[in-house]
Amino acid sequence: MSEATMSEQADLERRRGQEERLGKVWATPKSWRYWSAVNNTEVGVWYTATSFFFFLFAGALALVMRSQLAVPENDLVSAGLYNQLFTLHGTMMMFLFAVPIFEAVAIVVLPQMLAARDLPFPRLSAFGYWCFLIGGVFVAGSIFFNAAPDGGWFMYPPLTTDPELSGIGADIWLLGLSFIEVASIAAAVELIVGVLKCRPPGMRINLIPLYCWYILIVAGMILFAFPPLIAGDILFELERMFDWPFFDPARGGDPVLWQHLFWIFGHPEVYIVFLPSIALLAMIVPTFSQRPIIGYGWIVLAAVGTGFLSFGLWAHHMYTIGMPAISLGFFSAASEAVAIPTGVQIFVFVATMLAGKVIFAIPMLFATGALAIFVFGGLTGVMVALAPFDWQVHDSYFVVAHLHYTLIGGMFFPLMAGIYYFYPFMTGRLLSVRLGKWAFWLMFAGFNIAFLPMHFTGLRGMPRRVFTYPADLGFDVLNLVSTVGAFVMAAGVLVVTFDLIRPLAKKLKAAHNPWNAGTLEWAPLDPGNPWGIRSVPVITSRYPLWEQEGLARQIAEGRFYLPDAKEMKRETLITTVLDAEPVQVLRLPGPSFLPMIAAIFVGGSFIAATFHWWISAALSGVVGIGVIMAWLWTGTAMIPEKASKDAGLDAELPLYKSGPQSVGWWAMFITMVGDGTAFASLVFAYYFYWTIQPDFPPPDATGPGLTYPLLAAAVAFGAWLCMVRARAVNRGGSERRAAQLMATSVLLALASAALLLYAPWTTGLVPTRDVYDATVWVLVLWSAIHLVVGVLMQGYCIARSLAGKLTARHDIDLQNVVLYWHFAAITAIVTVMVIALFPLVA
Amino acid sequence: MFWREKANLWTLITPPTVWALHFLFCYVVAAIACAKFGRAADLDGTRIVIAVATVAAAGLIVVAAVTARHHWSIGSELPPYDEPTSQDRERFLGVSTFLVSCLSFVGVIFVAMPALFISDCR
């Protein structure tokens, strides 16, 4: 044997060994343990399938509605059931399909696009999925018990705050969806840290795939959009369960506050579902135009611009509530301005298509269909953004037509394109071209037949959300046509569903990179391997597979970073934010049932609260927290057996980083930004009441005084100071002294929480008396709960320290908890400033 | 905050953040004025406040745009800035921030316009 063949043989042996180890480490658990998987390839697929199932369910509800409306004075369903149908249809399409499926697709695709083995918090993704599944089944299943929410997907009070009128449905909506929102925020944390810290070396910020830009922006939007709704849900539930009068005008409340909080969430939400779908087009259009996108920087402008501007639109859903003209003007202006960045991305896609040679494969068919429908919806959007026009069509079928054109054109069709595009990447098989064409034309034609006439139905005056209409008002034919269209579209959906679920063996095998795409998710030569990417490559281009010759082969040969799993641990590479220089090898946790069990108990707590089973709710919640603690204890901030390891390509990288350099710190920071937004929404509620009432606090209000709140703030400050000191002392090596400081902080925090609650108690504020009392109570409760959660974290750190898992060098837990305490202390101090000091200046 | 030697993600989102603060400020000031002084009240004082805020916001965005143009170092090379170098990263962030600044500037002017034309709270 020649020397060359011998070294080739040795190389082959070496690679085989590496692959065997990687395969073992990343293996998917077998049989019933399969459900303990946390890897993105499993969780992402479950997530996608579940949200697609909810889409089919919500679509079926729409078909029942269309059948009811097919002819005038129909009696297929009762008025009450019809109310449940449209409420659940809107709710499910938004909360159980549009948002989750974006997160689902991102969880599947993002790590591969970034050549990461997984996102940084796999168990968090799994927890998010199980929360979503439990909450989703709870909300969707309610209709089988005639108990579904029936007050519209926006749940306007005072209709829905009256338990007599709305039954248990409103509670199911509020608690079920609050629970699901937790999952959304968890996914946002995962995706932001993923895009910023888990990129392959060399993938500088000017080289990241456009999809990642969109995901980054959208995940950021979630942090500012969802918390106001969570805050609103809290106020809402407090009114329904305990009669705190936030939305009751007789006691100083105002239903309009709910509308503000709902739409501060609700309008960005439209863009939260639209941008990730457009992101799919930003991947598909260049691939099928066989050229790089024209105007990469313009897309970044569009994503960032839309992300921000979309927050200035919320009140355009409230044009008819009687706001001053100047306020209408501000929202109208912002609504028109958002058309600029939205239009920019359409032009970028069209320009790219014109400059390249377009191949009209099925994904591209859906992509162009999407653009056509979306442009139409965008134009009617510019119309309804004008307040005087909106007054004419408000709550009519014109708006139904408009919103379906934007959402189906801007979200559903791009998603379909994405499903066809990424199917071979997920399964190694191709979906049928013939069925794809059928599906597209049925859906495209059906959609337009269903929704185009609705513009006219609306202009003729048919209001939304009516279960029937008299004959001869000019609605009859239009409605019948819409119903026919809806069923044609449903036939298209059925064709896709059939194609998706028919056995894989009957589908054509896909070649490697079947669409000849340029981005990294298509690099793996065999998608069946469990490890995601064989080795983490060095990137020098926006379209590495097009421009870096032989890259896929070199990756598969393990020529780059992390080609092995010598210590038999799951690992991925962490890089810097701007330039993607490798800085750490991150150990990832493996399969575990703990996230699922935690979701079951936390979900159980929410579900029990819906039925006012308080003891079960409390018990379930406590067990849930216990499980989360166990999960953290056994799976996070593990101290590695050595300080650093050889990551390949002669790079020796650390295995442990804490503070702002660790991914966990960023996750905490991002979560607390969301938490801070929810708190800001509660403070907004206080000032909202102050604005609309002549006197706030009202003259007969008795509390909460100055002494106790100020004392509480001072003590909370002390607790924070102890924590900051504990961090420094621990770093200095005095671990024992740090534990003592934390224990002192526990006492101070509990004292502060008690003082906060004692203040309105002792001055006699009764939350059911007036909205002022209720608002003060909700603020002090929020702060006190944050202090108590802080105490739990401190207890955890003390225990870790005593167990030797928190040391001077290995202090991730303490760093993160101190970060939490920055926010908790600010929350307590701001609360005191609002409730105790502001009345003095007001 | 508005002048940095190197571009980063914070400089990228500075202009739209200014837009957001300006938008919120205009809305809140007008809403409070209308709620506290009644629907018939004129908005003269409020409009002056909004004008001042608009000039300030537009000014800050212009500073951000000038900074971005500096990072962009326009003239020497045209987009797409897709080389794996620090220079191209800087140029890319510069040009993107410049574009975002332009949009934010237009956005601020858009939002200020109702205050130009509407003189009371009706």
PDB file of N, CA and C in Angstrom, chain A residues 697-767:
ATOM      1  N   PRO A 697     -55.301  60.437  42.134  1.00  0.00           N
ATOM      2  CA  PRO A 697     -56.259  59.697  42.954  1.00  0.00           C
ATOM      3  C   PRO A 697     -57.527  60.505  43.229  1.00  0.00           C
ATOM      4  N   PRO A 698     -58.678  59.815  43.344  1.00  0.00           N
ATOM      5  CA  PRO A 698     -59.917  60.514  43.656  1.00  0.00           C
ATOM      6  C   PRO A 698     -59.840  61.139  45.057  1.00  0.00           C
ATOM      7  N   PRO A 699     -60.605  62.225  45.311  1.00  0.00           N
ATOM      8  CA  PRO A 699     -60.492  62.947  46.582  1.00  0.00           C
ATOM      9  C   PRO A 699     -60.728  62.056  47.802  1.00  0.00           C
ATOM     10  N   ASP A 700     -61.580  61.014  47.648  1.00  0.00           N
ATOM     11  CA  ASP A 700     -61.866  60.189  48.827  1.00  0.00           C
ATOM     12  C   ASP A 700     -60.918  59.001  48.990  1.00  0.00           C
ATOM     13  N   ALA A 701     -59.878  58.952  48.150  1.00  0.00           N
ATOM     14  CA  ALA A 701     -58.930  57.836  48.280  1.00  0.00           C
ATOM     15  C   ALA A 701     -58.074  58.039  49.522  1.00  0.00           C
ATOM     16  N   THR A 702     -57.756  56.924  50.193  1.00  0.00           N
ATOM     17  CA  THR A 702     -57.095  57.052  51.493  1.00  0.00           C
ATOM     18  C   THR A 702     -55.625  56.656  51.462  1.00  0.00           C
ATOM     19  N   GLY A 703     -55.188  56.073  50.436  1.00  0.00           N
ATOM     20  CA  GLY A 703     -53.825  55.517  50.533  1.00  0.00           C
ATOM     21  C   GLY A 703     -53.007  55.803  49.313  1.00  0.00           C
ATOM     22  N   PRO A 704     -51.879  55.145  49.228  1.00  0.00           N
ATOM     23  CA  PRO A 704     -51.277  54.198  50.168  1.00  0.00           C
ATOM     24  C   PRO A 704     -50.318  54.869  51.144  1.00  0.00           C
ATOM     25  N   GLY A 705     -50.355  56.187  51.262  1.00  0.00           N
ATOM     26  CA  GLY A 705     -49.463  56.873  52.194  1.00  0.00           C
ATOM     27  C   GLY A 705     -48.038  56.930  51.683  1.00  0.00           C
ATOM     28  N   LEU A 706     -47.175  57.485  52.530  1.00  0.00           N
ATOM     29  CA  LEU A 706     -45.783  57.687  52.115  1.00  0.00           C
ATOM     30  C   LEU A 706     -44.809  56.761  52.842  1.00  0.00           C
ATOM     31  N   THR A 707     -45.060  56.604  54.161  1.00  0.00           N
ATOM     32  CA  THR A 707     -44.067  55.946  55.006  1.00  0.00           C
ATOM     33  C   THR A 707     -43.714  54.540  54.539  1.00  0.00           C
ATOM     34  N   TYR A 708     -44.759  53.677  54.464  1.00  0.00           N
ATOM     35  CA  TYR A 708     -44.470  52.279  54.150  1.00  0.00           C
ATOM     36  C   TYR A 708     -43.931  52.089  52.743  1.00  0.00           C
ATOM     37  N   PRO A 709     -44.539  52.771  51.739  1.00  0.00           N
ATOM     38  CA  PRO A 709     -43.961  52.593  50.398  1.00  0.00           C
ATOM     39  C   PRO A 709     -42.500  53.037  50.333  1.00  0.00           C
ATOM     40  N   LEU A 710     -42.173  54.185  50.939  1.00  0.00           N
ATOM     41  CA  LEU A 710     -40.788  54.658  50.861  1.00  0.00           C
ATOM     42  C   LEU A 710     -39.843  53.703  51.578  1.00  0.00           C
ATOM     43  N   LEU A 711     -40.328  53.202  52.717  1.00  0.00           N
ATOM     44  CA  LEU A 711     -39.531  52.225  53.457  1.00  0.00           C
ATOM     45  C   LEU A 711     -39.294  50.969  52.595  1.00  0.00           C
ATOM     46  N   ALA A 712     -40.372  50.542  51.907  1.00  0.00           N
ATOM     47  CA  ALA A 712     -40.267  49.352  51.047  1.00  0.00           C
ATOM     48  C   ALA A 712     -39.217  49.573  49.961  1.00  0.00           C
ATOM     49  N   ALA A 713     -39.248  50.782  49.360  1.00  0.00           N
ATOM     50  CA  ALA A 713     -38.278  51.073  48.299  1.00  0.00           C
ATOM     51  C   ALA A 713     -36.859  51.031  48.852  1.00  0.00           C
ATOM     52  N   ALA A 714     -36.683  51.629  50.031  1.00  0.00           N
ATOM     53  CA  ALA A 714     -35.344  51.666  50.625  1.00  0.00           C
ATOM     54  C   ALA A 714     -34.846  50.244  50.912  1.00  0.00           C
ATOM     55  N   VAL A 715     -35.736  49.409  51.448  1.00  0.00           N
ATOM     56  CA  VAL A 715     -35.333  48.041  51.791  1.00  0.00           C
ATOM     57  C   VAL A 715     -35.040  47.241  50.515  1.00  0.00           C
ATOM     58  N   ALA A 716     -35.859  47.464  49.458  1.00  0.00           N
ATOM     59  CA  ALA A 716     -35.603  46.768  48.191  1.00  0.00           C
ATOM     60  C   ALA A 716     -34.245  47.184  47.636  1.00  0.00           C
ATOM     61  N   PHE A 717     -33.935  48.452  47.772  1.00  0.00           N
ATOM     62  CA  PHE A 717     -32.624  48.936  47.332  1.00  0.00           C
ATOM     63  C   PHE A 717     -31.515  48.221  48.109  1.00  0.00           C
ATOM     64  N   GLY A 718     -31.741  48.059  49.409  1.00  0.00           N
ATOM     65  CA  GLY A 718     -30.769  47.344  50.242  1.00  0.00           C
ATOM     66  C   GLY A 718     -30.585  45.907  49.775  1.00  0.00           C
ATOM     67  N   ALA A 719     -31.705  45.260  49.446  1.00  0.00           N
ATOM     68  CA  ALA A 719     -31.634  43.868  48.978  1.00  0.00           C
ATOM     69  C   ALA A 719     -30.806  43.784  47.698  1.00  0.00           C
ATOM     70  N   TRP A 720     -31.032  44.757  46.827  1.00  0.00           N
ATOM     71  CA  TRP A 720     -30.286  44.784  45.561  1.00  0.00           C
ATOM     72  C   TRP A 720     -28.795  44.982  45.823  1.00  0.00           C
ATOM     73  N   LEU A 721     -28.509  45.941  46.746  1.00  0.00           N
ATOM     74  CA  LEU A 721     -27.120  46.240  47.077  1.00  0.00           C
ATOM     75  C   LEU A 721     -26.399  44.983  47.581  1.00  0.00           C
ATOM     76  N   CYS A 722     -27.094  44.221  48.434  1.00  0.00           N
ATOM     77  CA  CYS A 722     -26.507  42.983  48.963  1.00  0.00           C
ATOM     78  C   CYS A 722     -26.167  42.021  47.837  1.00  0.00           C
ATOM     79  N   MET A 723     -27.067  41.954  46.847  1.00  0.00           N
ATOM     80  CA  MET A 723     -26.830  41.020  45.737  1.00  0.00           C
ATOM     81  C   MET A 723     -25.618  41.442  44.911  1.00  0.00           C
ATOM     82  N   VAL A 724     -25.520  42.742  44.637  1.00  0.00           N
ATOM     83  CA  VAL A 724     -24.383  43.227  43.847  1.00  0.00           C
ATOM     84  C   VAL A 724     -23.080  42.954  44.599  1.00  0.00           C
ATOM     85  N   ARG A 725     -23.144  43.187  45.906  1.00  0.00           N
ATOM     86  CA  ARG A 725     -21.982  42.946  46.762  1.00  0.00           C
ATOM     87  C   ARG A 725     -21.636  41.442  46.780  1.00  0.00           C
ATOM     88  N   ALA A 726     -22.686  40.622  46.871  1.00  0.00           N
ATOM     89  CA  ALA A 726     -22.473  39.167  46.910  1.00  0.00           C
ATOM     90  C   ALA A 726     -21.745  38.718  45.647  1.00  0.00           C
ATOM     91  N   ARG A 727     -22.120  39.292  44.519  1.00  0.00           N
ATOM     92  CA  ARG A 727     -21.479  38.916  43.263  1.00  0.00           C
ATOM     93  C   ARG A 727     -19.982  39.243  43.301  1.00  0.00           C
ATOM     94  N   ALA A 728     -19.677  40.467  43.780  1.00  0.00           N
ATOM     95  CA  ALA A 728     -18.280  40.895  43.825  1.00  0.00           C
ATOM     96  C   ALA A 728     -17.482  40.026  44.804  1.00  0.00           C
ATOM     97  N   VAL A 729     -18.074  39.798  45.978  1.00  0.00           N
ATOM     98  CA  VAL A 729     -17.382  39.028  47.017  1.00  0.00           C
ATOM     99  C   VAL A 729     -17.122  37.600  46.538  1.00  0.00           C
ATOM    100  N   ASN A 730     -18.142  37.047  45.849  1.00  0.00           N
ATOM    101  CA  ASN A 730     -18.009  35.679  45.339  1.00  0.00           C
ATOM    102  C   ASN A 730     -16.880  35.601  44.319  1.00  0.00           C
ATOM    103  N   ARG A 731     -16.833  36.598  43.441  1.00  0.00           N
ATOM    104  CA  ARG A 731     -15.760  36.657  42.451  1.00  0.00           C
ATOM    105  C   ARG A 731     -14.390  36.714  43.130  1.00  0.00           C
ATOM    106  N   GLY A 732     -14.370  37.427  44.268  1.00  0.00           N
ATOM    107  CA  GLY A 732     -13.112  37.564  45.001  1.00  0.00           C
ATOM    108  C   GLY A 732     -12.708  36.292  45.731  1.00  0.00           C
ATOM    109  N   GLY A 733     -13.568  35.294  45.721  1.00  0.00           N
ATOM    110  CA  GLY A 733     -13.191  34.022  46.330  1.00  0.00           C
ATOM    111  C   GLY A 733     -13.843  33.743  47.676  1.00  0.00           C
ATOM    112  N   SER A 734     -14.544  34.747  48.259  1.00  0.00           N
ATOM    113  CA  SER A 734     -15.169  34.483  49.565  1.00  0.00           C
ATOM    114  C   SER A 734     -16.583  33.957  49.345  1.00  0.00           C
ATOM    115  N   GLU A 735     -16.662  32.678  48.977  1.00  0.00           N
ATOM    116  CA  GLU A 735     -17.968  32.125  48.621  1.00  0.00           C
ATOM    117  C   GLU A 735     -18.911  32.088  49.821  1.00  0.00           C
ATOM    118  N   ARG A 736     -18.353  31.847  50.991  1.00  0.00           N
ATOM    119  CA  ARG A 736     -19.177  31.762  52.199  1.00  0.00           C
ATOM    120  C   ARG A 736     -19.816  33.099  52.508  1.00  0.00           C
ATOM    121  N   ARG A 737     -18.970  34.133  52.418  1.00  0.00           N
ATOM    122  CA  ARG A 737     -19.443  35.494  52.708  1.00  0.00           C
ATOM    123  C   ARG A 737     -20.531  35.875  51.687  1.00  0.00           C
ATOM    124  N   ALA A 738     -20.355  35.439  50.450  1.00  0.00           N
ATOM    125  CA  ALA A 738     -21.356  35.733  49.419  1.00  0.00           C
ATOM    126  C   ALA A 738     -22.691  35.097  49.791  1.00  0.00           C
ATOM    127  N   ALA A 739     -22.643  33.858  50.274  1.00  0.00           N
ATOM    128  CA  ALA A 739     -23.884  33.180  50.672  1.00  0.00           C
ATOM    129  C   ALA A 739     -24.564  33.926  51.812  1.00  0.00           C
ATOM    130  N   GLN A 740     -23.750  34.449  52.736  1.00  0.00           N
ATOM    131  CA  GLN A 740     -24.337  35.215  53.848  1.00  0.00           C
ATOM    132  C   GLN A 740     -25.022  36.477  53.330  1.00  0.00           C
ATOM    133  N   LEU A 741     -24.345  37.154  52.405  1.00  0.00           N
ATOM    134  CA  LEU A 741     -24.943  38.373  51.843  1.00  0.00           C
ATOM    135  C   LEU A 741     -26.262  38.049  51.144  1.00  0.00           C
ATOM    136  N   MET A 742     -26.279  36.933  50.431  1.00  0.00           N
ATOM    137  CA  MET A 742     -27.520  36.549  49.752  1.00  0.00           C
ATOM    138  C   MET A 742     -28.615  36.265  50.774  1.00  0.00           C
ATOM    139  N   ALA A 743     -28.248  35.622  51.861  1.00  0.00           N
ATOM    140  CA  ALA A 743     -29.246  35.333  52.896  1.00  0.00           C
ATOM    141  C   ALA A 743     -29.797  36.631  53.476  1.00  0.00           C
ATOM    142  N   THR A 744     -28.922  37.611  53.693  1.00  0.00           N
ATOM    143  CA  THR A 744     -29.384  38.923  54.169  1.00  0.00           C
ATOM    144  C   THR A 744     -30.354  39.523  53.154  1.00  0.00           C
ATOM    145  N   SER A 745     -29.995  39.395  51.893  1.00  0.00           N
ATOM    146  CA  SER A 745     -30.831  39.948  50.831  1.00  0.00           C
ATOM    147  C   SER A 745     -32.210  39.288  50.823  1.00  0.00           C
ATOM    148  N   VAL A 746     -32.244  37.982  51.115  1.00  0.00           N
ATOM    149  CA  VAL A 746     -33.532  37.274  51.190  1.00  0.00           C
ATOM    150  C   VAL A 746     -34.428  37.954  52.223  1.00  0.00           C
ATOM    151  N   LEU A 747     -33.857  38.207  53.404  1.00  0.00           N
ATOM    152  CA  LEU A 747     -34.652  38.822  54.480  1.00  0.00           C
ATOM    153  C   LEU A 747     -35.140  40.206  54.066  1.00  0.00           C
ATOM    154  N   LEU A 748     -34.224  40.991  53.482  1.00  0.00           N
ATOM    155  CA  LEU A 748     -34.596  42.344  53.065  1.00  0.00           C
ATOM    156  C   LEU A 748     -35.687  42.298  51.997  1.00  0.00           C
ATOM    157  N   ALA A 749     -35.542  41.371  51.035  1.00  0.00           N
ATOM    158  CA  ALA A 749     -36.516  41.291  49.949  1.00  0.00           C
ATOM    159  C   ALA A 749     -37.896  40.937  50.487  1.00  0.00           C
ATOM    160  N   LEU A 750     -37.929  39.962  51.415  1.00  0.00           N
ATOM    161  CA  LEU A 750     -39.222  39.582  51.991  1.00  0.00           C
ATOM    162  C   LEU A 750     -39.826  40.755  52.762  1.00  0.00           C
ATOM    163  N   ALA A 751     -38.960  41.483  53.490  1.00  0.00           N
ATOM    164  CA  ALA A 751     -39.445  42.649  54.239  1.00  0.00           C
ATOM    165  C   ALA A 751     -40.009  43.692  53.288  1.00  0.00           C
ATOM    166  N   SER A 752     -39.310  43.916  52.180  1.00  0.00           N
ATOM    167  CA  SER A 752     -39.766  44.915  51.225  1.00  0.00           C
ATOM    168  C   SER A 752     -41.121  44.531  50.626  1.00  0.00           C
ATOM    169  N   ALA A 753     -41.248  43.249  50.269  1.00  0.00           N
ATOM    170  CA  ALA A 753     -42.524  42.791  49.707  1.00  0.00           C
ATOM    171  C   ALA A 753     -43.647  42.976  50.715  1.00  0.00           C
ATOM    172  N   ALA A 754     -43.354  42.627  51.974  1.00  0.00           N
ATOM    173  CA  ALA A 754     -44.379  42.756  53.013  1.00  0.00           C
ATOM    174  C   ALA A 754     -44.772  44.220  53.200  1.00  0.00           C
ATOM    175  N   LEU A 755     -43.778  45.114  53.224  1.00  0.00           N
ATOM    176  CA  LEU A 755     -44.068  46.544  53.397  1.00  0.00           C
ATOM    177  C   LEU A 755     -44.909  47.075  52.234  1.00  0.00           C
ATOM    178  N   LEU A 756     -44.568  46.637  51.037  1.00  0.00           N
ATOM    179  CA  LEU A 756     -45.317  47.084  49.854  1.00  0.00           C
ATOM    180  C   LEU A 756     -46.789  46.707  49.972  1.00  0.00           C
ATOM    181  N   LEU A 757     -47.039  45.476  50.410  1.00  0.00           N
ATOM    182  CA  LEU A 757     -48.422  45.018  50.515  1.00  0.00           C
ATOM    183  C   LEU A 757     -49.120  45.638  51.723  1.00  0.00           C
ATOM    184  N   TYR A 758     -48.342  45.888  52.769  1.00  0.00           N
ATOM    185  CA  TYR A 758     -48.918  46.431  53.986  1.00  0.00           C
ATOM    186  C   TYR A 758     -49.424  47.860  53.771  1.00  0.00           C
ATOM    187  N   ALA A 759     -48.729  48.621  52.890  1.00  0.00           N
ATOM    188  CA  ALA A 759     -49.064  50.036  52.703  1.00  0.00           C
ATOM    189  C   ALA A 759     -50.524  50.245  52.298  1.00  0.00           C
ATOM    190  N   PRO A 760     -51.007  49.669  51.185  1.00  0.00           N
ATOM    191  CA  PRO A 760     -52.412  49.901  50.832  1.00  0.00           C
ATOM    192  C   PRO A 760     -53.373  49.200  51.786  1.00  0.00           C
ATOM    193  N   TRP A 761     -52.888  48.135  52.424  1.00  0.00           N
ATOM    194  CA  TRP A 761     -53.728  47.396  53.380  1.00  0.00           C
ATOM    195  C   TRP A 761     -54.051  48.279  54.581  1.00  0.00           C
ATOM    196  N   THR A 762     -53.018  48.862  55.143  1.00  0.00           N
ATOM    197  CA  THR A 762     -53.212  49.616  56.382  1.00  0.00           C
ATOM    198  C   THR A 762     -53.927  50.941  56.153  1.00  0.00           C
ATOM    199  N   THR A 763     -53.802  51.497  54.910  1.00  0.00           N
ATOM    200  CA  THR A 763     -54.513  52.759  54.662  1.00  0.00           C
ATOM    201  C   THR A 763     -55.923  52.503  54.137  1.00  0.00           C
ATOM    202  N   GLY A 764     -56.285  51.252  54.020  1.00  0.00           N
ATOM    203  CA  GLY A 764     -57.670  50.921  53.701  1.00  0.00           C
ATOM    204  C   GLY A 764     -58.062  51.051  52.245  1.00  0.00           C
ATOM    205  N   LEU A 765     -57.131  50.782  51.332  1.00  0.00           N
ATOM    206  CA  LEU A 765     -57.513  50.761  49.916  1.00  0.00           C
ATOM    207  C   LEU A 765     -58.207  49.429  49.624  1.00  0.00           C
ATOM    208  N   VAL A 766     -59.434  49.528  49.093  1.00  0.00           N
ATOM    209  CA  VAL A 766     -60.191  48.306  48.798  1.00  0.00           C
ATOM    210  C   VAL A 766     -60.296  48.157  47.287  1.00  0.00           C
ATOM    211  N   PRO A 767     -59.671  47.120  46.719  1.00  0.00           N
ATOM    212  CA  PRO A 767     -59.574  47.049  45.260  1.00  0.00           C
ATOM    213  C   PRO A 767     -60.903  46.995  44.527  1.00  0.00           C
TER     214      PRO A 767
END
